[in-house]
PDB file of C-alpha atoms and ligand atoms in Angstrom:
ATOM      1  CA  UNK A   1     200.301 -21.615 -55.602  1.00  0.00           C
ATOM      2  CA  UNK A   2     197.196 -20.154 -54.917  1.00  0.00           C
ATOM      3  CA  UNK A   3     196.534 -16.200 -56.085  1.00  0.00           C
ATOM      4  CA  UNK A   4     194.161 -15.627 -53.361  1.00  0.00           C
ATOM      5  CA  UNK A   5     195.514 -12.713 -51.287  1.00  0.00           C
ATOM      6  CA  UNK A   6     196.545 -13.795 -47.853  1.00  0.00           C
ATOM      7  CA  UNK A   7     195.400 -12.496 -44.073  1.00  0.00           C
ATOM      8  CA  UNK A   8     198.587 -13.539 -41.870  1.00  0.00           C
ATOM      9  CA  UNK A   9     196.169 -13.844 -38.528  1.00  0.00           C
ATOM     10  CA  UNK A  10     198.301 -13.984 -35.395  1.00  0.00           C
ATOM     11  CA  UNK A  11     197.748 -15.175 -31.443  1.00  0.00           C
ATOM     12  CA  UNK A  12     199.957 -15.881 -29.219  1.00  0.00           C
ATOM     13  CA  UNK A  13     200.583 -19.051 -27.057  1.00  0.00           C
ATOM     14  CA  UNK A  14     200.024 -18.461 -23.231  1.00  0.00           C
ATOM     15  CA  UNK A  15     201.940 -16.570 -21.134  1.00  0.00           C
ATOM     16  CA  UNK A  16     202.152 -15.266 -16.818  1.00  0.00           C
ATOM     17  CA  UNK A  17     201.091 -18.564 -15.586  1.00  0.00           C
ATOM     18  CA  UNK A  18     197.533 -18.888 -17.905  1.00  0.00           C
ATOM     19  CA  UNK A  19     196.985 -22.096 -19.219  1.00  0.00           C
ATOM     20  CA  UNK A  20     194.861 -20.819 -22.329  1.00  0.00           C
ATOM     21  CA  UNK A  21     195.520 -17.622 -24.530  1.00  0.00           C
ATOM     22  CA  UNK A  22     192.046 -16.599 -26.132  1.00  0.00           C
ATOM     23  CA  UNK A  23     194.113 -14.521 -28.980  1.00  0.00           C
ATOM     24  CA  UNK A  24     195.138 -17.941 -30.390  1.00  0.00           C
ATOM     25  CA  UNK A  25     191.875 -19.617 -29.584  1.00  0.00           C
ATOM     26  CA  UNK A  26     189.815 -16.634 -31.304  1.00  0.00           C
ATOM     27  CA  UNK A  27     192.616 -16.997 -34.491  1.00  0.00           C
ATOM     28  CA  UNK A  28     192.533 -20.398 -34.834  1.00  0.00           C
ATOM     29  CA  UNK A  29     189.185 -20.969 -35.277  1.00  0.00           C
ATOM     30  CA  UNK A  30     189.383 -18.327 -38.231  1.00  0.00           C
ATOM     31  CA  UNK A  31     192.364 -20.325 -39.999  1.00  0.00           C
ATOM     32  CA  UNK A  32     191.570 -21.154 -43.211  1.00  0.00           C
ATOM     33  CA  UNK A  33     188.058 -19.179 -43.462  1.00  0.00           C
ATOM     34  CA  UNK A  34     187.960 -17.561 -47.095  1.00  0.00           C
ATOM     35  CA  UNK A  35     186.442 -13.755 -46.492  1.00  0.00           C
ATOM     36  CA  UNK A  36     186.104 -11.012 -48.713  1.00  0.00           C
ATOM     37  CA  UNK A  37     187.946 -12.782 -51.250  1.00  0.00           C
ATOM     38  CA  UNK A  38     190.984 -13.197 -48.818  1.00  0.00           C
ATOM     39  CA  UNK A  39     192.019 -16.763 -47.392  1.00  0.00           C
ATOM     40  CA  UNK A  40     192.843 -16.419 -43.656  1.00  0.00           C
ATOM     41  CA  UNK A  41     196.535 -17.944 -42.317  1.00  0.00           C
ATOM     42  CA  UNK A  42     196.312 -18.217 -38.661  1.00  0.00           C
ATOM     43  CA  UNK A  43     199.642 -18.174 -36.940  1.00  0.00           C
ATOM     44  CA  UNK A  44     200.468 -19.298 -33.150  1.00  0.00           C
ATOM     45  CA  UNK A  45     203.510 -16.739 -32.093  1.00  0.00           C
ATOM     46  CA  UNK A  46     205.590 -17.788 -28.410  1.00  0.00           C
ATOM     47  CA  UNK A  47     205.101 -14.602 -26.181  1.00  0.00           C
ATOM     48  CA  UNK A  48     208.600 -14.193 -26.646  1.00  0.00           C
ATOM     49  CA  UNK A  49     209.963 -11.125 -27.677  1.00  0.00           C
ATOM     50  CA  UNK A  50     212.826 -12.306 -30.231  1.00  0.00           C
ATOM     51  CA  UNK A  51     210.991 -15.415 -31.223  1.00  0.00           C
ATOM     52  CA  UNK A  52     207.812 -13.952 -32.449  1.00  0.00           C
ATOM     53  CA  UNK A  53     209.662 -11.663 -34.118  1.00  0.00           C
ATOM     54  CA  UNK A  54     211.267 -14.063 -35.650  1.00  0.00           C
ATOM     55  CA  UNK A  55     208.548 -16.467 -36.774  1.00  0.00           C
ATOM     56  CA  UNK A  56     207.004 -13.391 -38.073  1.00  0.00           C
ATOM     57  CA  UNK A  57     209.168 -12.425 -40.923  1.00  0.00           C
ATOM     58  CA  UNK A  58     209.587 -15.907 -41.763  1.00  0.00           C
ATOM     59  CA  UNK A  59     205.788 -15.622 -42.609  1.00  0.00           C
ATOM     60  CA  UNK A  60     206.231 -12.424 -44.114  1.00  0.00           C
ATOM     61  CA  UNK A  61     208.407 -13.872 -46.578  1.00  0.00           C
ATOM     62  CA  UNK A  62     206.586 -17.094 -47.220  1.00  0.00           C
ATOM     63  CA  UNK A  63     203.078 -15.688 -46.995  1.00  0.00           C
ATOM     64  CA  UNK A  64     203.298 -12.076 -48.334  1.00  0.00           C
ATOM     65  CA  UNK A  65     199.641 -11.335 -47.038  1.00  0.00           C
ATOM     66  CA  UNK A  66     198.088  -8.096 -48.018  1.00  0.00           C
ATOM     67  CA  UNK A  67     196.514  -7.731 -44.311  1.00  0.00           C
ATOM     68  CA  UNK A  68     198.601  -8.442 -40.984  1.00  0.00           C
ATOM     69  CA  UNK A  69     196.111  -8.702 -37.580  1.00  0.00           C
ATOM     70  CA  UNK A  70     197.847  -9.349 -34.483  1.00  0.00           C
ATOM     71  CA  UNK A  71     195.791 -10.536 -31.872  1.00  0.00           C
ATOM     72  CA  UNK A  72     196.886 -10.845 -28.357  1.00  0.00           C
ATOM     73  CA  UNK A  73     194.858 -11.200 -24.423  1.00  0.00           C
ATOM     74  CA  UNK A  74     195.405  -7.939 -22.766  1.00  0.00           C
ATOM     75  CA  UNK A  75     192.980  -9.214 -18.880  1.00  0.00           C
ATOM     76  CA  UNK A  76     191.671  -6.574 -17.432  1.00  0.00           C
ATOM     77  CA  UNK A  77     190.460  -4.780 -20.213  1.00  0.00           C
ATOM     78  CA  UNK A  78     186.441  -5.040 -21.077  1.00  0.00           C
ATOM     79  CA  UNK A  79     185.767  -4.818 -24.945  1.00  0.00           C
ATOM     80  CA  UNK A  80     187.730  -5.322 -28.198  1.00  0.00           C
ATOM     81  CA  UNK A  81     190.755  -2.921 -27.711  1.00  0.00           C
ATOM     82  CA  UNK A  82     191.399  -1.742 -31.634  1.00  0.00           C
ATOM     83  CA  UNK A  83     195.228  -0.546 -31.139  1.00  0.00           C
ATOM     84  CA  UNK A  84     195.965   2.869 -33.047  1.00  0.00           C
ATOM     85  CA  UNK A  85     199.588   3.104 -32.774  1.00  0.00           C
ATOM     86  CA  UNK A  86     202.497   0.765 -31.945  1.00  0.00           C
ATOM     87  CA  UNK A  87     205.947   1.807 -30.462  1.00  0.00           C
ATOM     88  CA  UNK A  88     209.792   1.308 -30.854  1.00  0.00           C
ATOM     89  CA  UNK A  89     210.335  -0.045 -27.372  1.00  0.00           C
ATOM     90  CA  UNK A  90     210.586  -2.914 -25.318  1.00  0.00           C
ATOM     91  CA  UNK A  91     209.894  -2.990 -21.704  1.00  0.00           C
ATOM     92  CA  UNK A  92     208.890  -5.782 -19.998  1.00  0.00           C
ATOM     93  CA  UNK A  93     206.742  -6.401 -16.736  1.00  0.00           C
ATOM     94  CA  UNK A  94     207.665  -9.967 -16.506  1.00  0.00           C
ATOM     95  CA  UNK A  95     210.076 -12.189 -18.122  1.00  0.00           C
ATOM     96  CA  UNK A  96     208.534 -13.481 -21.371  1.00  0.00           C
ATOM     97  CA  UNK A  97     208.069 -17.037 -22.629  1.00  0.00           C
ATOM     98  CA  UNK A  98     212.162 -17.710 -23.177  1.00  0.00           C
ATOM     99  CA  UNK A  99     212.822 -15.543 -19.715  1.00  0.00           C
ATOM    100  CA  UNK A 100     213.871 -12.582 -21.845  1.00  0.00           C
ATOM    101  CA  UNK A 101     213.160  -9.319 -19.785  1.00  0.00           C
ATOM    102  CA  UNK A 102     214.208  -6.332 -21.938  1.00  0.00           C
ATOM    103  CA  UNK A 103     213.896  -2.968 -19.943  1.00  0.00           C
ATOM    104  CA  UNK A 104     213.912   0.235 -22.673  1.00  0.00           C
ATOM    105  CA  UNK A 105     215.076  -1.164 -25.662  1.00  0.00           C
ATOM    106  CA  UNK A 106     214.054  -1.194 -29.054  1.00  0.00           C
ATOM    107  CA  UNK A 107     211.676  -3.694 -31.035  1.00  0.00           C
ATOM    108  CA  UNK A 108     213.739  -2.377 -34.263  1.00  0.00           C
ATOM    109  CA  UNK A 109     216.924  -0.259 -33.594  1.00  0.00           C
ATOM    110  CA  UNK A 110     217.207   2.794 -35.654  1.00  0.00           C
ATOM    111  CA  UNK A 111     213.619   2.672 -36.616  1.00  0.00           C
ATOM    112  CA  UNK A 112     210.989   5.174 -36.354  1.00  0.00           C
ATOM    113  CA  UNK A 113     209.622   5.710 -32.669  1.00  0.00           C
ATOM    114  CA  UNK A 114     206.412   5.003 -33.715  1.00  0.00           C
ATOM    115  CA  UNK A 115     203.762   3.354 -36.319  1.00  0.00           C
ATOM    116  CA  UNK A 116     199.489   4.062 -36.581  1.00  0.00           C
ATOM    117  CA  UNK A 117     197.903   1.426 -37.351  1.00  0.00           C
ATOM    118  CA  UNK A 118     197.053   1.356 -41.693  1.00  0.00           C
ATOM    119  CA  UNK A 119     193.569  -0.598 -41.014  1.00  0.00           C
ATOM    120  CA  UNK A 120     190.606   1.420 -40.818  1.00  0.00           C
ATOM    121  CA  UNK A 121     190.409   1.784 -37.281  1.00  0.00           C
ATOM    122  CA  UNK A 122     187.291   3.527 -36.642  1.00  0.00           C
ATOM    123  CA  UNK A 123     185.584   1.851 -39.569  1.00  0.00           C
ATOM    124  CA  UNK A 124     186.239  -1.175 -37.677  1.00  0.00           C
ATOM    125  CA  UNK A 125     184.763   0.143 -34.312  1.00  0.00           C
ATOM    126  CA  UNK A 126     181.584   1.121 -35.953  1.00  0.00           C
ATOM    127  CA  UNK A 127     181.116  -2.314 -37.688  1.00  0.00           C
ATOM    128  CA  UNK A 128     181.636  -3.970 -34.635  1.00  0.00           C
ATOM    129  CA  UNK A 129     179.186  -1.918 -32.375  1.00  0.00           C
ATOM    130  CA  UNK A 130     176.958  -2.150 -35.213  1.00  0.00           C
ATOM    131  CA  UNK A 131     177.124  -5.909 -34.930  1.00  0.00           C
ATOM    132  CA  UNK A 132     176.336  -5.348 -30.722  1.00  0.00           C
ATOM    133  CA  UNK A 133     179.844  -5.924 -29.719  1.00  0.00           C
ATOM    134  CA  UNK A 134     181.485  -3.511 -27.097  1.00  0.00           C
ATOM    135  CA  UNK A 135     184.785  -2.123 -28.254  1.00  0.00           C
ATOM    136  CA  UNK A 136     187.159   0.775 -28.459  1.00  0.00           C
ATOM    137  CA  UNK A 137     190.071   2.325 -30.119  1.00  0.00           C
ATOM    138  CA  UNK A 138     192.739   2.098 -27.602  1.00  0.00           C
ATOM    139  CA  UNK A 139     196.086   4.844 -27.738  1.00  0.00           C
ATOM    140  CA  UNK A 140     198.291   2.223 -25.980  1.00  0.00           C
ATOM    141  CA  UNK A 141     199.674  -2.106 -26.988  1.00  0.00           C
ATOM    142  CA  UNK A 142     201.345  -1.608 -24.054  1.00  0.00           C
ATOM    143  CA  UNK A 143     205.420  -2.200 -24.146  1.00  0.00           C
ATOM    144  CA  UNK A 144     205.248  -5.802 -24.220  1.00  0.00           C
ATOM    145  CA  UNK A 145     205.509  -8.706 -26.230  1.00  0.00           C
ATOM    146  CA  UNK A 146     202.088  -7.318 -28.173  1.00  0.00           C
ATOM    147  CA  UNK A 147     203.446  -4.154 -28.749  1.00  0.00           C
ATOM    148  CA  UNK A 148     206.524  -5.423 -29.978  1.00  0.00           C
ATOM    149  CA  UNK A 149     204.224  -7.413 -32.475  1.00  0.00           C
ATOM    150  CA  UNK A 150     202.539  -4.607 -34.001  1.00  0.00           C
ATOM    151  CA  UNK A 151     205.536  -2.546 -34.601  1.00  0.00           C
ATOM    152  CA  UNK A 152     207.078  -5.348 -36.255  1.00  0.00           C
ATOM    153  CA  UNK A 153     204.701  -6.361 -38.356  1.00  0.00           C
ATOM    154  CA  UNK A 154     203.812  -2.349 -39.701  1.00  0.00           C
ATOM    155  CA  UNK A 155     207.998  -2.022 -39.461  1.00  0.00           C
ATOM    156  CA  UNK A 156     208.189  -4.772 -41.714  1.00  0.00           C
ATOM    157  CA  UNK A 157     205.404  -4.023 -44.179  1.00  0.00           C
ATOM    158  CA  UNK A 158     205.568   0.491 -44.103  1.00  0.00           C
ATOM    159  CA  UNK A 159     207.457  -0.156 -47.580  1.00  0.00           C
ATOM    160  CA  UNK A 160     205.225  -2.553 -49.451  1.00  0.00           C
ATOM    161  CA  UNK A 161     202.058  -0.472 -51.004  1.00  0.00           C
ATOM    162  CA  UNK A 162     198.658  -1.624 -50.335  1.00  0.00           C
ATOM    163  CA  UNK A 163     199.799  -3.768 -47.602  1.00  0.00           C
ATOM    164  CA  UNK A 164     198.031  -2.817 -44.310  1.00  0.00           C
ATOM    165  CA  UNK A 165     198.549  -3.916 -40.747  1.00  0.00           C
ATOM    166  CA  UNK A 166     196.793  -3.512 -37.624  1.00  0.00           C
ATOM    167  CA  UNK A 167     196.662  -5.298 -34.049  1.00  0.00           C
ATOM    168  CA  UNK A 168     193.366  -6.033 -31.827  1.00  0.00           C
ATOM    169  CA  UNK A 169     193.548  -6.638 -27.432  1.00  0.00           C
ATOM    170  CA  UNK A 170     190.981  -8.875 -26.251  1.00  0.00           C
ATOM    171  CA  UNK A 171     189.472  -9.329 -23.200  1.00  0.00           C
ATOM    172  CA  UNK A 172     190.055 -12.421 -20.928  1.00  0.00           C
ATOM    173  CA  UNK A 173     188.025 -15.425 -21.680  1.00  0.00           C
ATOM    174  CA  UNK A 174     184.951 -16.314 -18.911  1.00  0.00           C
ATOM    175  CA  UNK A 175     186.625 -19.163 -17.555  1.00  0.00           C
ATOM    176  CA  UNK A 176     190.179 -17.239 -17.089  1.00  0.00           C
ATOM    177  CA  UNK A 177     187.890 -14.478 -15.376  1.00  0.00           C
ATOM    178  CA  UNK A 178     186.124 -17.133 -13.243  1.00  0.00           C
ATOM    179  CA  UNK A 179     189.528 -17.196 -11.276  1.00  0.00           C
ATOM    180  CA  UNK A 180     189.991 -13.686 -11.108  1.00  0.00           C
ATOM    181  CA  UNK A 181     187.154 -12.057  -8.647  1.00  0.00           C
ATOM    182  CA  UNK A 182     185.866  -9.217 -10.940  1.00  0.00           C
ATOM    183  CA  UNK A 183     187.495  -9.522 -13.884  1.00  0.00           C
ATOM    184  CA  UNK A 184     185.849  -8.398 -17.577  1.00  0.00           C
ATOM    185  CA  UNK A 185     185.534 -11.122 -20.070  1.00  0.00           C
ATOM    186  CA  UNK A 186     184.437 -11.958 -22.931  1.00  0.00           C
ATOM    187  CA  UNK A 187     182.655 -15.705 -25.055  1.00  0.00           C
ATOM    188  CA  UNK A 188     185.445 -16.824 -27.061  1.00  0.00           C
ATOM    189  CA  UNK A 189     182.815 -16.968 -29.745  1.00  0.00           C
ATOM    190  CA  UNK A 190     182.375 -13.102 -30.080  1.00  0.00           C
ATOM    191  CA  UNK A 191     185.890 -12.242 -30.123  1.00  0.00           C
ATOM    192  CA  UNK A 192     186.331 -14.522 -33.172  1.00  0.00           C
ATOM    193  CA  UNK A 193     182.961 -12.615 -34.690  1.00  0.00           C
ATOM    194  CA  UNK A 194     184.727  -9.933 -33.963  1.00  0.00           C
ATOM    195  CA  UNK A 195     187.706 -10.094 -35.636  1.00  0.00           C
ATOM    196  CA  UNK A 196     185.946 -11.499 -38.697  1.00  0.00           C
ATOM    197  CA  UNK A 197     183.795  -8.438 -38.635  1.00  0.00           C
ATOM    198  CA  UNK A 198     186.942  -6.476 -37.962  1.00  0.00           C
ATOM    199  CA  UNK A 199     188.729  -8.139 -41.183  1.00  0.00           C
ATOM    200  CA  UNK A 200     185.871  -7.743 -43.456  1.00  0.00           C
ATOM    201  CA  UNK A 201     185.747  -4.145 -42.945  1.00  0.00           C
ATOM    202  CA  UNK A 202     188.939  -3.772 -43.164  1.00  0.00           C
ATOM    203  CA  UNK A 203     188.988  -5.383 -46.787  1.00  0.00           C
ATOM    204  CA  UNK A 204     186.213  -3.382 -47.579  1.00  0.00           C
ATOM    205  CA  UNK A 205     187.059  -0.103 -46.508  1.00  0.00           C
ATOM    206  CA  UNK A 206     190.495   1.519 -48.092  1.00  0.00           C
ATOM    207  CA  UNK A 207     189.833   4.641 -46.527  1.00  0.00           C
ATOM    208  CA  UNK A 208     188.898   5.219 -43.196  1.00  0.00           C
ATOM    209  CA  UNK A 209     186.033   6.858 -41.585  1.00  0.00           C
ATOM    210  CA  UNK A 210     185.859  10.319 -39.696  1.00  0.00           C
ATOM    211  CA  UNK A 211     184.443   9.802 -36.044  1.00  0.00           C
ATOM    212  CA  UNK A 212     185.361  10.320 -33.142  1.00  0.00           C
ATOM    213  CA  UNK A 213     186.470   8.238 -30.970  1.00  0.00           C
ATOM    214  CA  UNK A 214     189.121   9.512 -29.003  1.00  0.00           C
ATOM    215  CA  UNK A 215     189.922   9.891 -24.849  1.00  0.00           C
ATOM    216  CA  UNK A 216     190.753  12.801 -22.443  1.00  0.00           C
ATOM    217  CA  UNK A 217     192.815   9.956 -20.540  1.00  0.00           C
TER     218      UNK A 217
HETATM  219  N1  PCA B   1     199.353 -10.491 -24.593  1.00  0.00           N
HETATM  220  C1  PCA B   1     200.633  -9.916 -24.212  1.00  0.00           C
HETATM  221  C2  PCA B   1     201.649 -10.699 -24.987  1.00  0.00           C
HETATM  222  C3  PCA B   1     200.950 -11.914 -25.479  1.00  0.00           C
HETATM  223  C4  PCA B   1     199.522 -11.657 -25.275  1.00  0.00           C
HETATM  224  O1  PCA B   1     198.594 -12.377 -25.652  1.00  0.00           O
HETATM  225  C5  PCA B   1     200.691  -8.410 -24.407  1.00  0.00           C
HETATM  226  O2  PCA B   1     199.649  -7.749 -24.330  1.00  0.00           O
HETATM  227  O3  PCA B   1     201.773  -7.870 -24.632  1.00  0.00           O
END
């Protein structure tokens, strides 16, 4: 087997009625792509919550990547949305992919209420406005099936040293906006610039920057 260190890269499949998720069409045109002396593993999850969470430690086990990025289409929003924390609970707007509609419960019972995010954050939101792509550091994955993603996968590796985990909201691809009067999008081709910039920075950067970044909402 190879001795490469891993990136476990994950999307989702789509979800509410889309036809198209641009998390897994940004992570699957990454899959395989050597960077920083990492090999990238792009994984399709279901929006569902107990199946991804599922297929998830499955790769976990099988993979043991030194970086986790969870990628996942959060419409509406306008840039790259670099998540900073990720919390215990599910609580879902709609049913998900296998009609599950948890209201208030945990992703992990008895776990902590909460996880930051161990990639360099605002390392990563300088190297991608440095590359002239918008993005942010956002305080909120929602309480969905994306949330429930990122706390699993820093639940799952908060034990394992020098293993570091993050998760990244993208905007809604032009041709899902075209339907939507008004919406922000965004070229499926920066979003998968993106997140390569995102993951090279985040290999080369094991401590993160100062600066400021932060919201008064
Ligand atoms: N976005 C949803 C789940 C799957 C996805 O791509 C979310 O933000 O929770």
């Amino acid at each position: 087997m190879s001795t490469v260190p891993r990136i476990l890269l994950t999307g989702f499949d789509p979800f509410g009625g889309e036809s198209i998720n641009p998390s897994w069409e940004a992570v699957r045109a990454l899959h395989g792509k050597r960077i920083g002396g990492h090999r990238i593993v792009s994984l399709q999850l279901p929006t569902e919550f107990a199946g991804s969470l599922r297929m998830l430690r499955t790769a976990v086990r099988e993979l043991t990547p030194a970086i986790l990025l969870g990628v996942g289409q959060a419409g509406g929003r306008s840039q790259l949305s670099i998540e900073r924390v990720a919390i215990n609970l599910q609580d879902a707007r709609i049913p998900d992919n296998a009609n599950a509609l948890p209201i208030d419960e945990p992703v992990i019972a008895g776990a902590p209420a909460a996880y930051f995010s161990t990639l360099p954050i605002k390392a990563m939101l300088a190297a991608l406005h440095a590359q002239g792509l918008p993005a942010e550091i956002s305080n909120s994955a929602g309480t969905y099936v994306c949330n429930h993603i990122a706390y699993a996968m820093l639940h799952l590796v908060a034990r394992k040293r020098g293993v570091r985990a993050g998760f990244i909201h993208i905007p809604y691809l032009p041709a899902q906006a075209a339907q939507r009067h008004g919406s922000p999008s965004m070229a499926l081709a920066d979003v998968a610039r993106g997140l390569e910039i995102a993951l090279r920075t985040a290999i080369a950067t094991p401590l993160d920057h100062k600066l400021g970044a932060g919201k008064l909402d």
